[in-house]
């Protein structure tokens, strides 16, 4: 007999179905509803040994009635309008003390708005970021929660039970009020974009610069996965480089069109960084590269007109490439965490930076051994930029020369490495005490009489060009 449900879930798509099975497997009876009813019944029919813990429902009223109060219902539907529609449909059916949890990839501004509406109209509302794709949802995702602390605590037993575990520690944590969880998830995705882009860039240097075959590239990634770069993304990059296409017998990678897709979370991260005046150039470069990748026709015209950019190089070693990746990765994460710090300040959200690094150590797409060291560095001093933490400063001191060599050789040989190059430029700017912004200030004063500060502290804000402005 089916057990009374402790929690509900709406949206049995890729993520929702896997989350529901994960919840049931951890011992929590669950009621489910899907817009297309046949999917709901099919889900129960295929749940095997877990079917006893699953209550399929055909209407939202049945769903609500199937859950023990105070109720909690997870939404796993596409971000945007679908979430608002479901909340509007559930509101009259649920009690004020019940809880709706949006576990999709919502824009955090929407989550802020929904949290505010929930405070006025009920029921309670949590926005949680879930990372790890289908596999993570089924066997343990990373979970980043936002909303009222008491609401998080109410469902924490379920969320920590289903989350990934790093040495027994659950990769699920409360990130702060309202949209804080979805904000952290968006930054996670931004970092994911940059990490993937940098891997694609070193792949390009190996393929087009060093003329390496896919198998040799796979072996290189495999080797890197035994060192400081150990991570899910390097691991799967080795696997995809090794895979063979069953149709042509060629390396699978060689048969895949170089037009990268995106769902927009990287773009949101970049837009928000601009609003917050946070500097995340490696992530911006990664979003730019995805956008540019889709302009295949234009790229082909460019190649026909100017000749193919990528040329072979003998100026880069595999060891330098690995070191460049290490430096690039540290810089990209330093940018991501600095963005979270900026948001915490601007929105007055006490976001737990070390906890964020800990939550990302398992379950999510950017999981990597380096995140454990980042958690340690952020525990020592959450306000300090990661690149200044002694552990990562030491890494950067020994690896930024290789990053420079790789970026320089790539530039000379026409091998595009935008994320690595912008990471390097950021690093160089971050260690330049006397920058060139004095020229910007002079120009601004010249044409707009904007004034400047002097290095000697004198109160003379304008240059001798006063009166030249337009
Ligand atoms: P899918 O497209 O696989 O599933 C979408 C689900 O939502 C289906 O059950 C669908 O029902 C339902 N749905 C669609 N539109 C509506 C609507 N207007 N009202 C009610 N139900 C609706 O999506 P995913 O599972 O991949 O993604 C769900 C959420 O999770 C998204 O926000 C996504 O960004 C996020 N996410 C996805 C990840 C992934 O790797 N796929 C990773 C992390 C987060 P029906 O069967 O009737 O079509």
Short mmCIF file of N, CA, C and O in Angstrom, two decimals, residues 445-448 464-470:
data_model
loop_
_atom_site.label_atom_id
_atom_site.label_comp_id
_atom_site.label_asym_id
_atom_site.label_seq_id
_atom_site.Cartn_x
_atom_site.Cartn_y
_atom_site.Cartn_z
N UNK A 445 38.31 64.30 -17.42
CA UNK A 445 38.35 65.69 -16.99
C UNK A 445 38.44 66.61 -18.21
O UNK A 445 37.81 67.68 -18.24
N UNK A 446 39.20 66.17 -19.20
CA UNK A 446 39.39 67.00 -20.40
C UNK A 446 38.05 67.26 -21.10
O UNK A 446 37.69 68.38 -21.40
N UNK A 447 37.31 66.16 -21.37
CA UNK A 447 36.09 66.38 -22.17
C UNK A 447 34.85 66.65 -21.33
O UNK A 447 33.87 67.17 -21.83
N UNK A 448 34.90 66.31 -20.03
CA UNK A 448 33.66 66.47 -19.25
C UNK A 448 33.85 67.21 -17.95
O UNK A 448 32.90 67.28 -17.17
N UNK A 464 45.37 71.31 -16.73
CA UNK A 464 45.58 72.60 -17.39
C UNK A 464 44.76 72.76 -18.66
O UNK A 464 44.84 73.80 -19.32
N UNK A 465 44.00 71.74 -19.01
CA UNK A 465 43.19 71.79 -20.22
C UNK A 465 41.78 72.33 -19.95
O UNK A 465 40.93 72.29 -20.83
N UNK A 466 41.50 72.80 -18.72
CA UNK A 466 40.15 73.25 -18.38
C UNK A 466 39.63 74.20 -19.45
O UNK A 466 40.34 75.07 -19.92
N UNK A 467 38.38 74.00 -19.84
CA UNK A 467 37.79 74.86 -20.87
C UNK A 467 37.78 74.20 -22.22
O UNK A 467 37.10 74.64 -23.13
N UNK A 468 38.51 73.02 -22.34
CA UNK A 468 38.52 72.33 -23.62
C UNK A 468 37.32 71.40 -23.80
O UNK A 468 37.12 70.85 -24.86
N UNK A 469 36.54 71.21 -22.73
CA UNK A 469 35.46 70.23 -22.78
C UNK A 469 34.39 70.60 -23.78
O UNK A 469 34.27 71.74 -24.20
N UNK A 470 33.64 69.55 -24.19
CA UNK A 470 32.55 69.83 -25.13
C UNK A 470 31.22 69.68 -24.40
O UNK A 470 31.13 69.03 -23.38
#
